[in-house]
């Protein structure tokens, strides 16, 4: 008989203020905003609502720490040790942090434990190891000169992150910034501020000097907008929607900030008839429904070769309809609620569009229960390339299945999107795998797997899915400036 595991104890919420210059403080305006439990729609906590005045304080604290604080004088190797210590503290608190993430975001605690937290820790350790390996080169130039380059930190960086992987996005941003010697003004997403604030407290405990990390919770156009416009911030790293990135690019023009973007996607996931169908179906189910479908790289356009189409559709439908929805804090839960009412409404409207535009809804297609933002795992078949559900990023548990017959036609259809974040192919044909990897214009290609992430493997988008890369050595580059030094010899 299957046992139902006990729900995890609700974690205590310890930090709800702005963290500026090493101090916890209310917003200058005194305003607070609500963060909601998406599983129950009840209030979790009231959090300080930062705005331009708080961003200004944070930017000044970060500037001071960058230019005259201990951070600017610390040996690179010691900076690395601080990052290692932060990773250790997060590891010690892994279960509580996973529960807090689950509570604020709605993701199943088992995913937070098995995926988010280990990736957070790995990312911080990876960049900790990089801190003392960032160096320039000596360059042979014409004439009697000695020329070398220095890799210097870009300065004060503004970091704006979304709500789908709050802690992981924090680590992806802090890791390379701190390794490079930058200081940070971060704004977590308004839906999920709690774990980023907790990480700031752990960073202080780990020995990150005051002012090096500043966290200002608040809303996008106000607190986020103030980061983008602030003349004392040198660079903005942003993860979110391409429409927001367009606003940021316009607003950053005034101070010509360096910009990196990690944006959305409508990733093709292709199943060929020669593939290991069981693995392909399992991987495809995971590649879309993981994290309630709230992944920028979700494999939301599933192309299935005609010969195996019906079998694959049946198997995907039966897998999706057996997913366990429920309390995210229960270790048995496979799917939690969507993050908030706005996302819930957006996804439901796409489900409605799919039905109206003539796709066949095979499972789901409706909300689950009457409390919390739960949506049943939904599969549409008979989808064609022009339907909204095949073109737009839905960011929810909605899979669109498209049929294909011809390989050349498939490559063209896979590329027929302004996004270019990720793509996957399931096949035993090595030539087809390489052909796909070469011709599909996306930043990440998975072959016979999906959602395989590693701190060392660069991630980011072609086309309107982004600018620059995160993770790996590529992820470090945007946090450094190259300085060329030329010395006349004799
Ligand atoms: P999502 O749809 O995933 O919420 P957004 O791009 O709206 O994507 O949000 C991602 C992050 O960007 C959040 O922290 C949000 O507050 C912030 N944000 C939203 N609008 C702006 C803006 N105009 N300027 C700066 N940051 C913004």
Short mmCIF file of C-alpha atoms and ligand atoms in Angstrom, two decimals:
data_model
loop_
_atom_site.label_atom_id
_atom_site.label_comp_id
_atom_site.label_asym_id
_atom_site.label_seq_id
_atom_site.Cartn_x
_atom_site.Cartn_y
_atom_site.Cartn_z
CA UNK A 1 0.00 0.00 0.00
CA UNK A 2 1.36 3.43 -0.89
CA UNK A 3 2.21 5.58 2.10
CA UNK A 4 1.54 9.27 2.13
CA UNK A 5 4.48 11.13 3.60
CA UNK A 6 3.87 13.75 6.28
CA UNK A 7 3.96 17.36 5.09
CA UNK A 8 7.16 19.18 5.98
CA UNK A 9 6.98 21.60 8.91
CA UNK A 10 6.30 25.17 7.80
CA UNK A 11 9.57 27.09 7.94
CA UNK A 12 9.84 30.30 9.96
CA UNK A 13 10.08 33.49 7.94
CA UNK A 14 13.01 35.41 9.42
CA UNK A 15 13.83 38.23 6.99
CA UNK A 16 11.27 40.64 5.48
CA UNK A 17 13.15 43.98 5.34
CA UNK A 18 15.54 45.52 2.84
CA UNK A 19 19.18 44.51 3.30
CA UNK A 20 21.35 47.55 2.62
CA UNK A 21 24.94 48.17 3.66
CA UNK A 22 24.82 45.11 5.92
CA UNK A 23 21.75 46.34 7.84
CA UNK A 24 18.14 45.21 7.82
CA UNK A 25 15.84 48.19 7.38
CA UNK A 26 12.32 49.15 6.40
CA UNK A 27 11.68 50.82 3.08
CA UNK A 28 12.23 54.60 3.22
CA UNK A 29 8.52 55.05 2.39
CA UNK A 30 7.58 52.63 5.20
CA UNK A 31 5.47 50.70 2.68
CA UNK A 32 5.13 46.92 2.71
CA UNK A 33 3.62 44.45 0.26
CA UNK A 34 2.11 41.02 0.68
CA UNK A 35 3.73 37.78 -0.40
CA UNK A 36 1.08 35.10 -0.82
CA UNK A 37 1.12 31.33 -0.39
CA UNK A 38 0.05 30.20 -3.89
CA UNK A 39 -1.26 26.88 -2.54
CA UNK A 40 -3.78 28.53 -0.21
CA UNK A 41 -3.99 32.14 -1.46
CA UNK A 42 -3.30 33.20 2.14
CA UNK A 43 -0.87 35.86 3.30
CA UNK A 44 2.60 34.53 4.09
CA UNK A 45 4.30 37.75 5.10
CA UNK A 46 4.41 41.50 4.57
CA UNK A 47 7.70 42.51 3.00
CA UNK A 48 9.36 45.94 2.77
CA UNK A 49 8.42 47.58 -0.52
CA UNK A 50 11.61 49.16 -1.78
CA UNK A 51 11.53 51.98 -4.31
CA UNK A 52 13.90 54.52 -5.89
CA UNK A 53 15.02 55.90 -2.50
CA UNK A 54 16.02 52.43 -1.25
CA UNK A 55 17.76 51.56 -4.53
CA UNK A 56 19.72 54.81 -4.18
CA UNK A 57 20.86 53.84 -0.68
CA UNK A 58 21.74 50.35 -1.88
CA UNK A 59 23.66 51.67 -4.90
CA UNK A 60 25.66 54.03 -2.65
CA UNK A 61 26.44 51.23 -0.18
CA UNK A 62 27.51 48.99 -3.06
CA UNK A 63 29.69 51.77 -4.54
CA UNK A 64 31.40 52.37 -1.20
CA UNK A 65 32.05 48.64 -0.75
CA UNK A 66 33.38 48.42 -4.28
CA UNK A 67 35.70 51.40 -4.11
CA UNK A 68 36.88 51.69 -0.55
CA UNK A 69 35.58 48.74 1.43
CA UNK A 70 37.39 45.53 2.39
CA UNK A 71 35.99 43.83 -0.72
CA UNK A 72 38.14 45.94 -3.03
CA UNK A 73 41.26 45.06 -1.02
CA UNK A 74 40.52 41.40 -0.41
CA UNK A 75 42.69 38.80 -2.15
CA UNK A 76 40.82 37.00 -4.87
CA UNK A 77 41.44 33.69 -3.10
CA UNK A 78 39.81 35.01 0.06
CA UNK A 79 36.80 36.18 -1.94
CA UNK A 80 36.55 32.62 -3.16
CA UNK A 81 36.64 31.34 0.42
CA UNK A 82 33.70 33.57 1.35
CA UNK A 83 31.72 32.09 -1.51
CA UNK A 84 32.63 28.54 -0.46
CA UNK A 85 31.47 29.38 3.06
CA UNK A 86 28.15 30.71 1.73
CA UNK A 87 27.65 27.44 -0.17
CA UNK A 88 28.39 25.49 3.03
CA UNK A 89 25.88 27.51 5.06
CA UNK A 90 23.21 26.97 2.41
CA UNK A 91 23.96 23.25 2.46
CA UNK A 92 23.58 23.17 6.25
CA UNK A 93 20.20 24.85 5.93
CA UNK A 94 19.14 22.92 2.84
CA UNK A 95 15.87 21.49 4.15
CA UNK A 96 14.62 24.76 5.65
CA UNK A 97 15.55 26.74 2.55
CA UNK A 98 13.84 24.17 0.31
CA UNK A 99 10.70 24.43 2.45
CA UNK A 100 10.78 28.25 2.35
CA UNK A 101 11.19 28.19 -1.43
CA UNK A 102 8.31 25.75 -1.70
CA UNK A 103 6.09 27.88 0.53
CA UNK A 104 6.73 31.16 -1.30
CA UNK A 105 6.82 29.83 -4.86
CA UNK A 106 4.53 26.78 -4.68
CA UNK A 107 7.07 24.37 -6.13
CA UNK A 108 7.07 20.83 -4.69
CA UNK A 109 9.51 20.62 -1.81
CA UNK A 110 11.00 17.47 -3.31
CA UNK A 111 12.02 19.45 -6.42
CA UNK A 112 13.45 22.27 -4.32
CA UNK A 113 15.52 19.72 -2.40
CA UNK A 114 16.62 17.59 -5.31
CA UNK A 115 17.08 20.23 -8.00
CA UNK A 116 17.10 23.88 -6.91
CA UNK A 117 19.24 23.63 -3.78
CA UNK A 118 21.96 21.31 -5.14
CA UNK A 119 22.27 23.54 -8.23
CA UNK A 120 22.50 26.64 -6.01
CA UNK A 121 25.30 25.11 -3.95
CA UNK A 122 27.13 23.82 -7.01
CA UNK A 123 26.96 27.20 -8.73
CA UNK A 124 28.40 29.07 -5.75
CA UNK A 125 31.21 26.52 -5.37
CA UNK A 126 31.96 26.60 -9.09
CA UNK A 127 32.42 30.38 -9.06
CA UNK A 128 34.22 30.30 -5.70
CA UNK A 129 36.87 28.24 -7.48
CA UNK A 130 37.06 30.81 -10.25
CA UNK A 131 37.76 33.82 -8.02
CA UNK A 132 41.55 33.44 -8.14
CA UNK A 133 41.69 32.30 -11.75
CA UNK A 134 40.44 35.46 -13.43
CA UNK A 135 43.43 36.96 -15.15
CA UNK A 136 44.52 38.74 -18.30
CA UNK A 137 47.31 37.94 -20.68
CA UNK A 138 50.59 39.30 -22.03
CA UNK A 139 50.37 40.38 -25.63
CA UNK A 140 53.16 40.67 -28.20
CA UNK A 141 52.77 44.09 -29.87
CA UNK A 142 54.75 45.93 -32.53
CA UNK A 143 57.59 48.13 -31.23
CA UNK A 144 59.48 48.22 -27.97
CA UNK A 145 56.52 47.92 -25.64
CA UNK A 146 55.26 45.51 -23.07
CA UNK A 147 51.48 45.07 -23.23
CA UNK A 148 49.33 43.11 -20.84
CA UNK A 149 45.63 42.98 -19.93
CA UNK A 150 43.93 43.00 -16.58
CA UNK A 151 40.45 41.58 -15.97
CA UNK A 152 38.86 44.03 -13.59
CA UNK A 153 35.40 43.85 -12.00
CA UNK A 154 32.79 45.80 -13.95
CA UNK A 155 31.74 47.61 -10.76
CA UNK A 156 28.34 47.85 -9.08
CA UNK A 157 25.89 45.46 -10.71
CA UNK A 158 22.11 45.60 -10.59
CA UNK A 159 20.50 42.18 -10.70
CA UNK A 160 16.79 41.66 -11.35
CA UNK A 161 15.43 38.15 -11.10
CA UNK A 162 12.13 36.32 -11.67
CA UNK A 163 10.06 34.08 -9.41
CA UNK A 164 10.37 30.65 -11.03
CA UNK A 165 13.71 29.66 -9.43
CA UNK A 166 14.26 32.40 -6.85
CA UNK A 167 17.25 30.92 -5.05
CA UNK A 168 18.85 29.46 -8.15
CA UNK A 169 18.59 32.77 -10.00
CA UNK A 170 20.15 34.47 -6.98
CA UNK A 171 23.09 32.05 -7.11
CA UNK A 172 23.49 32.42 -10.90
CA UNK A 173 23.75 36.17 -10.36
CA UNK A 174 25.80 36.38 -7.16
CA UNK A 175 28.30 33.61 -8.03
CA UNK A 176 30.03 35.24 -11.03
CA UNK A 177 29.54 38.81 -9.72
CA UNK A 178 31.24 38.10 -6.40
CA UNK A 179 33.96 35.93 -7.94
CA UNK A 180 34.83 38.81 -10.27
CA UNK A 181 34.94 41.29 -7.37
CA UNK A 182 31.77 43.24 -8.18
CA UNK A 183 29.23 44.47 -5.64
CA UNK A 184 25.52 43.86 -6.01
CA UNK A 185 22.14 45.58 -5.79
CA UNK A 186 19.57 42.84 -6.20
CA UNK A 187 15.82 42.98 -6.63
CA UNK A 188 14.07 39.65 -6.19
CA UNK A 189 10.69 39.11 -7.85
CA UNK A 190 7.75 40.57 -5.94
CA UNK A 191 6.06 37.14 -5.86
CA UNK A 192 9.01 35.40 -4.17
CA UNK A 193 11.27 37.64 -2.09
CA UNK A 194 11.77 35.37 0.93
CA UNK A 195 14.62 33.00 0.02
CA UNK A 196 16.76 35.72 -1.54
CA UNK A 197 16.47 37.69 1.72
CA UNK A 198 17.41 34.57 3.68
CA UNK A 199 20.42 34.07 1.41
CA UNK A 200 21.51 37.64 2.11
CA UNK A 201 21.52 36.86 5.85
CA UNK A 202 23.59 33.73 5.19
CA UNK A 203 25.97 35.72 2.97
CA UNK A 204 26.60 38.10 5.86
CA UNK A 205 27.22 35.15 8.17
CA UNK A 206 29.62 33.72 5.58
CA UNK A 207 31.71 36.89 5.75
CA UNK A 208 30.50 38.90 2.77
CA UNK A 209 31.43 42.44 3.88
CA UNK A 210 28.73 45.06 4.40
CA UNK A 211 27.54 46.71 1.21
CA UNK A 212 28.81 43.98 -1.10
CA UNK A 213 25.38 42.37 -1.38
CA UNK A 214 22.30 44.58 -1.06
CA UNK A 215 18.79 43.22 -1.53
CA UNK A 216 15.82 45.51 -2.13
CA UNK A 217 12.47 43.74 -2.50
CA UNK A 218 9.83 45.62 -4.47
CA UNK A 219 8.00 45.85 -7.77
CA UNK A 220 9.38 45.87 -11.31
CA UNK A 221 8.64 49.31 -12.71
CA UNK A 222 9.49 51.02 -9.39
CA UNK A 223 12.39 49.26 -7.63
CA UNK A 224 13.52 47.43 -10.80
CA UNK A 225 13.17 50.56 -12.90
CA UNK A 226 15.23 52.53 -10.37
CA UNK A 227 18.09 50.02 -10.70
CA UNK A 228 18.02 50.38 -14.47
CA UNK A 229 18.07 54.19 -14.34
CA UNK A 230 20.55 54.65 -11.48
CA UNK A 231 23.71 56.39 -12.72
CA UNK A 232 25.80 54.70 -10.02
CA UNK A 233 25.08 51.19 -11.30
CA UNK A 234 27.41 49.96 -14.04
CA UNK A 235 25.66 46.87 -15.31
CA UNK A 236 22.27 45.18 -15.17
CA UNK A 237 21.80 41.42 -15.33
CA UNK A 238 18.16 40.58 -15.89
CA UNK A 239 16.17 37.39 -16.13
CA UNK A 240 12.51 37.63 -17.13
CA UNK A 241 10.29 38.41 -20.09
CA UNK A 242 11.58 39.81 -23.39
CA UNK A 243 9.02 42.62 -23.15
CA UNK A 244 10.57 43.74 -19.86
CA UNK A 245 14.06 43.45 -21.38
CA UNK A 246 12.98 45.82 -24.14
CA UNK A 247 11.94 48.40 -21.53
CA UNK A 248 15.21 47.89 -19.65
CA UNK A 249 17.27 48.33 -22.81
CA UNK A 250 15.53 51.62 -23.57
CA UNK A 251 15.86 52.91 -20.01
CA UNK A 252 19.49 51.83 -19.67
CA UNK A 253 20.44 53.83 -22.76
CA UNK A 254 20.86 57.02 -20.75
CA UNK A 255 23.81 55.66 -18.76
CA UNK A 256 24.87 53.08 -21.39
CA UNK A 257 24.86 50.28 -18.85
CA UNK A 258 26.26 46.92 -19.74
CA UNK A 259 23.32 44.54 -20.11
CA UNK A 260 22.85 40.80 -20.02
CA UNK A 261 19.47 39.17 -20.49
CA UNK A 262 18.16 35.67 -19.99
CA UNK A 263 14.63 35.66 -21.43
CA UNK A 264 11.82 33.39 -22.51
CA UNK A 265 11.44 30.58 -24.99
CA UNK A 266 9.16 28.34 -26.98
CA UNK A 267 11.52 25.44 -27.20
CA UNK A 268 11.05 22.63 -29.70
CA UNK A 269 11.37 19.11 -28.32
CA UNK A 270 11.53 16.57 -31.13
CA UNK A 271 10.78 12.85 -30.85
CA UNK A 272 11.95 10.71 -33.76
CA UNK A 273 10.50 7.28 -34.51
CA UNK A 274 13.92 5.64 -34.03
CA UNK A 275 14.32 6.94 -30.46
CA UNK A 276 14.00 5.00 -27.21
CA UNK A 277 10.32 5.90 -26.92
CA UNK A 278 10.04 5.20 -23.20
CA UNK A 279 12.96 7.53 -22.41
CA UNK A 280 11.68 10.13 -24.86
CA UNK A 281 8.23 10.16 -23.30
CA UNK A 282 9.58 10.36 -19.74
CA UNK A 283 12.01 13.13 -20.69
CA UNK A 284 9.37 15.06 -22.58
CA UNK A 285 6.93 14.87 -19.69
CA UNK A 286 9.67 16.16 -17.38
CA UNK A 287 10.84 18.78 -19.89
CA UNK A 288 7.44 20.45 -19.89
CA UNK A 289 5.75 19.79 -16.56
CA UNK A 290 8.77 20.27 -14.27
CA UNK A 291 8.27 23.31 -12.02
CA UNK A 292 4.59 23.56 -13.07
CA UNK A 293 5.75 24.37 -16.60
CA UNK A 294 7.28 27.60 -15.31
CA UNK A 295 10.66 27.22 -16.99
CA UNK A 296 12.02 29.56 -19.65
CA UNK A 297 13.43 26.52 -21.45
CA UNK A 298 10.30 24.33 -21.13
CA UNK A 299 9.90 22.00 -24.12
CA UNK A 300 6.50 23.42 -24.96
CA UNK A 301 6.44 22.57 -28.68
CA UNK A 302 6.61 18.79 -28.83
CA UNK A 303 7.16 17.60 -32.41
CA UNK A 304 6.47 13.88 -32.88
CA UNK A 305 7.31 11.92 -36.02
CA UNK A 306 4.15 10.71 -37.71
CA UNK A 307 4.98 6.97 -37.48
CA UNK A 308 5.02 7.00 -33.67
CA UNK A 309 2.71 9.96 -33.12
CA UNK A 310 -0.36 8.17 -31.78
CA UNK A 311 1.61 5.89 -29.46
CA UNK A 312 3.64 8.82 -28.06
CA UNK A 313 0.53 10.96 -27.58
CA UNK A 314 -1.20 8.15 -25.64
CA UNK A 315 1.82 7.62 -23.41
CA UNK A 316 2.34 11.33 -22.75
CA UNK A 317 -1.35 11.73 -21.93
CA UNK A 318 -1.36 8.89 -19.48
CA UNK A 319 1.79 10.16 -17.75
CA UNK A 320 0.43 13.71 -17.48
CA UNK A 321 -2.93 12.63 -16.12
CA UNK A 322 -1.26 10.61 -13.37
CA UNK A 323 0.80 13.49 -11.95
CA UNK A 324 0.16 14.03 -8.23
CA UNK A 325 -1.02 17.57 -7.54
CA UNK A 326 -1.27 18.87 -4.00
CA UNK A 327 0.33 20.60 -1.04
CA UNK A 328 3.83 21.62 -2.21
CA UNK A 329 5.16 20.91 1.29
CA UNK A 330 4.10 17.26 1.07
CA UNK A 331 7.10 15.20 -0.08
CA UNK A 332 4.78 13.14 -2.35
CA UNK A 333 3.59 16.10 -4.40
CA UNK A 334 4.80 16.25 -8.00
CA UNK A 335 3.01 19.41 -9.06
CA UNK A 336 2.14 22.48 -7.01
CA UNK A 337 0.17 25.61 -7.84
CA UNK A 338 1.17 28.29 -10.34
CA UNK A 339 2.91 31.21 -8.67
CA UNK A 340 0.05 33.72 -8.54
CA UNK A 341 -3.38 34.75 -9.76
CA UNK A 342 -1.98 36.65 -12.75
CA UNK A 343 -0.06 33.62 -14.05
CA UNK A 344 -3.05 31.38 -13.34
CA UNK A 345 -5.33 33.67 -15.39
CA UNK A 346 -2.82 33.92 -18.24
CA UNK A 347 -2.45 30.13 -18.49
CA UNK A 348 -6.20 29.54 -18.31
CA UNK A 349 -6.71 32.05 -21.12
CA UNK A 350 -4.21 30.14 -23.29
CA UNK A 351 -6.01 26.89 -22.54
CA UNK A 352 -9.22 28.54 -23.68
CA UNK A 353 -7.49 29.83 -26.84
CA UNK A 354 -6.19 26.31 -27.59
CA UNK A 355 -9.72 24.95 -27.38
CA UNK A 356 -11.21 27.78 -29.46
CA UNK A 357 -8.51 27.56 -32.13
CA UNK A 358 -9.32 23.88 -32.65
CA UNK A 359 -6.58 21.93 -30.87
CA UNK A 360 -7.67 18.71 -29.17
CA UNK A 361 -7.43 18.85 -25.37
CA UNK A 362 -6.59 15.28 -24.30
CA UNK A 363 -6.19 15.76 -20.59
CA UNK A 364 -6.45 18.61 -18.07
CA UNK A 365 -7.70 21.87 -19.51
CA UNK A 366 -9.10 23.07 -16.22
CA UNK A 367 -8.22 24.29 -12.75
CA UNK A 368 -7.64 21.73 -10.01
CA UNK A 369 -9.71 22.16 -6.85
CA UNK A 370 -11.13 25.49 -5.74
CA UNK A 371 -8.33 26.86 -3.56
CA UNK A 372 -4.83 27.84 -4.68
CA UNK A 373 -3.62 28.43 -8.22
CA UNK A 374 -3.58 24.77 -9.29
CA UNK A 375 -3.98 23.87 -12.97
CA UNK A 376 -4.29 20.29 -14.18
CA UNK A 377 -1.46 19.08 -16.43
CA UNK A 378 -2.84 19.82 -19.88
CA UNK A 379 -2.03 18.27 -23.24
CA UNK A 380 -3.19 19.54 -26.61
CA UNK A 381 -2.79 17.38 -29.74
CA UNK A 382 -3.56 18.32 -33.36
CA UNK A 383 -1.79 21.62 -32.77
CA UNK A 384 -0.66 23.52 -35.84
CA UNK A 385 2.18 26.04 -36.05
CA UNK A 386 -0.10 29.07 -36.29
CA UNK A 387 -2.09 28.51 -33.12
CA UNK A 388 -1.38 30.77 -30.16
CA UNK A 389 -0.46 27.77 -28.01
CA UNK A 390 2.26 26.87 -30.55
CA UNK A 391 3.65 30.37 -30.80
CA UNK A 392 3.45 32.09 -27.42
CA UNK A 393 5.28 31.30 -24.23
CA UNK A 394 2.57 30.07 -21.84
CA UNK A 395 4.79 29.42 -18.79
CA UNK A 396 2.45 26.81 -17.41
CA UNK A 397 1.62 23.09 -17.48
CA UNK A 398 0.36 23.12 -21.07
CA UNK A 399 1.97 20.88 -23.71
CA UNK A 400 1.33 21.38 -27.42
CA UNK A 401 1.95 18.33 -29.62
CA UNK A 402 2.65 18.83 -33.32
CA UNK A 403 3.07 16.11 -35.93
CA UNK A 404 5.91 15.99 -38.48
CA UNK A 405 7.00 13.74 -41.32
CA UNK A 406 9.90 15.35 -43.13
CA UNK A 407 13.25 16.21 -41.49
CA UNK A 408 13.98 19.37 -43.52
CA UNK A 409 10.49 20.64 -42.83
CA UNK A 410 10.94 19.89 -39.12
CA UNK A 411 14.18 21.90 -38.88
CA UNK A 412 12.48 24.85 -40.54
CA UNK A 413 9.46 24.61 -38.20
CA UNK A 414 11.67 24.24 -35.12
CA UNK A 415 13.40 27.51 -36.07
CA UNK A 416 10.19 29.31 -36.94
CA UNK A 417 10.05 31.39 -33.75
CA UNK A 418 11.63 34.59 -32.53
CA UNK A 419 12.84 32.68 -29.47
CA UNK A 420 16.02 30.62 -29.36
CA UNK A 421 16.66 29.43 -25.84
CA UNK A 422 16.73 25.63 -25.95
CA UNK A 423 15.83 22.65 -28.12
CA UNK A 424 15.94 18.88 -27.73
CA UNK A 425 15.92 15.86 -29.98
CA UNK A 426 15.31 12.21 -29.11
CA UNK A 427 16.95 9.84 -31.60
CA UNK A 428 19.37 6.94 -32.02
CA UNK A 429 20.61 8.42 -35.31
CA UNK A 430 23.88 10.21 -34.55
CA UNK A 431 23.87 12.10 -37.86
CA UNK A 432 20.41 13.49 -37.22
CA UNK A 433 21.43 14.47 -33.67
CA UNK A 434 24.43 16.45 -34.95
CA UNK A 435 22.46 17.96 -37.81
CA UNK A 436 19.84 19.16 -35.33
CA UNK A 437 22.49 20.53 -32.96
CA UNK A 438 24.13 22.45 -35.80
CA UNK A 439 21.05 23.86 -37.49
CA UNK A 440 18.63 24.70 -34.71
CA UNK A 441 19.25 28.25 -33.56
CA UNK A 442 19.12 27.97 -29.79
CA UNK A 443 21.57 28.50 -26.95
CA UNK A 444 21.22 24.99 -25.56
CA UNK A 445 20.64 21.72 -27.40
CA UNK A 446 19.82 18.56 -25.50
CA UNK A 447 20.12 15.18 -27.18
CA UNK A 448 18.25 12.31 -25.52
CA UNK A 449 17.84 14.35 -22.35
CA UNK A 450 16.12 17.52 -21.14
CA UNK A 451 16.77 20.20 -18.54
CA UNK A 452 20.30 19.02 -17.83
CA UNK A 453 21.95 21.99 -16.14
CA UNK A 454 25.45 22.36 -14.80
CA UNK A 455 27.25 25.34 -13.31
CA UNK A 456 30.05 24.81 -15.85
CA UNK A 457 27.79 24.72 -18.93
CA UNK A 458 26.86 28.14 -20.40
CA UNK A 459 23.16 28.89 -20.67
CA UNK A 460 21.38 31.65 -22.56
CA UNK A 461 19.51 32.51 -25.67
CA UNK A 462 19.84 33.17 -29.38
CA UNK A 463 17.50 35.70 -30.96
CA UNK A 464 14.99 37.25 -28.56
CA UNK A 465 15.70 34.71 -25.83
CA UNK A 466 18.59 36.70 -24.49
CA UNK A 467 21.88 38.44 -24.68
CA UNK A 468 25.07 37.03 -23.22
CA UNK A 469 25.39 33.79 -21.29
CA UNK A 470 25.17 32.72 -17.67
CA UNK A 471 27.15 29.91 -16.05
CA UNK A 472 30.53 28.56 -17.04
CA UNK A 473 33.38 30.81 -18.09
CA UNK A 474 31.06 32.68 -20.46
CA UNK A 475 28.95 33.68 -17.46
CA UNK A 476 31.89 35.37 -15.81
CA UNK A 477 32.84 37.55 -18.77
CA UNK A 478 30.04 40.15 -18.44
CA UNK A 479 31.20 40.87 -14.87
CA UNK A 480 34.67 41.93 -15.97
CA UNK A 481 36.16 44.78 -17.94
CA UNK A 482 39.38 44.27 -19.88
CA UNK A 483 42.03 46.88 -19.20
CA UNK A 484 45.00 47.05 -21.59
CA UNK A 485 48.28 48.31 -20.12
CA UNK A 486 51.17 49.26 -22.43
CA UNK A 487 54.60 50.15 -21.08
CA UNK A 488 57.37 51.65 -23.19
CA UNK A 489 60.56 49.67 -22.71
CA UNK A 490 63.71 51.76 -22.81
P1 LIG B 1 7.60 37.50 -15.21
O1 LIG B 1 6.49 37.49 -16.20
O2 LIG B 1 8.38 36.25 -15.13
O3 LIG B 1 7.19 38.05 -13.87
P2 LIG B 1 8.98 39.96 -15.67
O4 LIG B 1 9.92 40.31 -16.74
O5 LIG B 1 7.72 40.75 -15.55
O6 LIG B 1 8.68 38.44 -15.85
O7 LIG B 1 9.66 40.01 -14.23
C1 LIG B 1 10.97 39.58 -13.97
C2 LIG B 1 11.61 40.54 -13.00
O8 LIG B 1 11.67 41.82 -13.61
C3 LIG B 1 10.84 40.75 -11.69
O9 LIG B 1 11.76 40.93 -10.62
C4 LIG B 1 10.08 42.03 -11.96
O10 LIG B 1 9.74 42.74 -10.79
C5 LIG B 1 11.10 42.80 -12.79
N1 LIG B 1 10.52 43.87 -13.63
C6 LIG B 1 9.30 43.91 -14.19
N2 LIG B 1 9.13 45.06 -14.88
C7 LIG B 1 10.29 45.76 -14.77
C8 LIG B 1 10.75 47.03 -15.25
N3 LIG B 1 9.98 47.82 -15.99
N4 LIG B 1 12.00 47.42 -14.93
C9 LIG B 1 12.80 46.63 -14.20
N5 LIG B 1 12.42 45.44 -13.70
C10 LIG B 1 11.19 44.99 -13.98
#
